[in-house]
Amino acid sequence: MVSEKVEVKSEAGLHARPASNFVNTAQRYKSDVKLTVNNKTVDGKSILGILSLGIAKGTEIEITVSGPDEQEALAALIPVVQS
């Protein structure tokens, strides 16, 4: 299992389009992806789960990935949040 805390840089936060990009990227990997914000954790492959967090610009989120391709998945997901 690998994890990293990342600050959301998108002006719109992690809402519709950025959340969709995150989910699409996460679904390319076999590993489980979780997002944690303020002690609430959701499935990183679920757009509804991500949208339920209401993540705004400047929010620090923790991305946790576990599975056979966890390093590659985490490396691919961080730029999605930071762009």
Coordinates of C-alpha atoms in Angstrom, one line a residue:
M1 CA 0.0 0.0 0.0
V2 CA 1.2 3.5 -0.9
S3 CA -0.3 6.8 -0.1
E4 CA 0.5 10.5 -0.6
K5 CA -1.1 13.7 0.5
V6 CA -1.7 16.1 -2.3
E7 CA -3.2 19.6 -2.5
V8 CA -5.9 20.2 -5.1
K9 CA -4.7 22.9 -7.4
S10 CA -7.7 23.1 -9.9
E11 CA -9.7 26.3 -9.6
A12 CA -12.9 24.2 -9.7
G13 CA -11.6 21.8 -7.0
L14 CA -12.2 18.2 -7.7
H15 CA -15.7 18.6 -9.1
A16 CA -17.3 17.1 -12.2
R17 CA -14.7 17.1 -15.0
P18 CA -11.6 16.8 -12.8
A19 CA -13.3 14.0 -10.7
S20 CA -14.2 12.3 -14.0
N21 CA -10.5 12.5 -15.1
F22 CA -9.4 11.1 -11.7
V23 CA -11.9 8.2 -12.0
N24 CA -10.9 7.4 -15.6
T25 CA -7.3 7.3 -14.6
A26 CA -7.9 5.2 -11.5
Q27 CA -9.9 2.7 -13.5
R28 CA -6.9 1.9 -15.8
Y29 CA -5.3 0.1 -12.9
K30 CA -6.1 -3.1 -11.0
S31 CA -5.2 -1.6 -7.6
D32 CA -7.8 -0.3 -5.2
V33 CA -7.8 3.5 -4.9
K34 CA -9.1 5.5 -1.9
L35 CA -9.5 9.2 -1.3
T36 CA -9.5 10.6 2.2
V37 CA -10.5 14.1 3.2
N38 CA -11.3 15.2 6.7
N39 CA -11.4 11.6 8.0
K40 CA -13.9 10.6 5.3
T41 CA -12.7 7.9 2.8
V42 CA -14.4 7.0 -0.5
D43 CA -13.6 4.7 -3.4
G44 CA -11.4 6.6 -5.9
K45 CA -13.0 4.8 -8.8
S46 CA -16.5 6.1 -7.9
I47 CA -17.3 9.6 -9.3
L48 CA -20.3 9.8 -6.9
G49 CA -18.0 9.0 -4.0
I50 CA -15.5 11.7 -5.0
L51 CA -18.2 14.3 -5.6
S52 CA -19.7 13.6 -2.2
L53 CA -16.5 14.9 -0.6
G54 CA -17.1 18.4 -2.1
I55 CA -13.3 18.9 -2.6
A56 CA -12.4 22.6 -3.2
K57 CA -9.2 24.2 -4.5
G58 CA -6.5 24.1 -1.8
T59 CA -7.9 21.1 0.0
E60 CA -5.3 18.5 1.0
I61 CA -6.4 15.0 0.1
E62 CA -4.8 11.7 0.8
I63 CA -4.6 9.2 -2.1
T64 CA -4.1 5.6 -1.0
V65 CA -3.5 2.9 -3.5
S66 CA -3.1 -0.8 -2.8
G67 CA -2.6 -3.6 -5.3
P68 CA -0.3 -5.1 -7.9
D69 CA 0.2 -1.8 -9.8
E70 CA 0.0 0.6 -6.9
Q71 CA 3.2 2.6 -7.6
E72 CA 2.2 3.3 -11.2
A73 CA -1.4 4.2 -10.3
L74 CA -0.3 6.6 -7.6
A75 CA 2.2 8.2 -10.0
A76 CA -0.5 8.7 -12.6
L77 CA -3.1 10.0 -10.2
I78 CA -1.1 12.7 -8.5
P79 CA -0.7 14.9 -11.6
V80 CA -4.5 14.7 -12.2
V81 CA -5.1 16.3 -8.9
Q82 CA -2.3 18.8 -9.2
S83 CA -3.3 20.0 -12.7

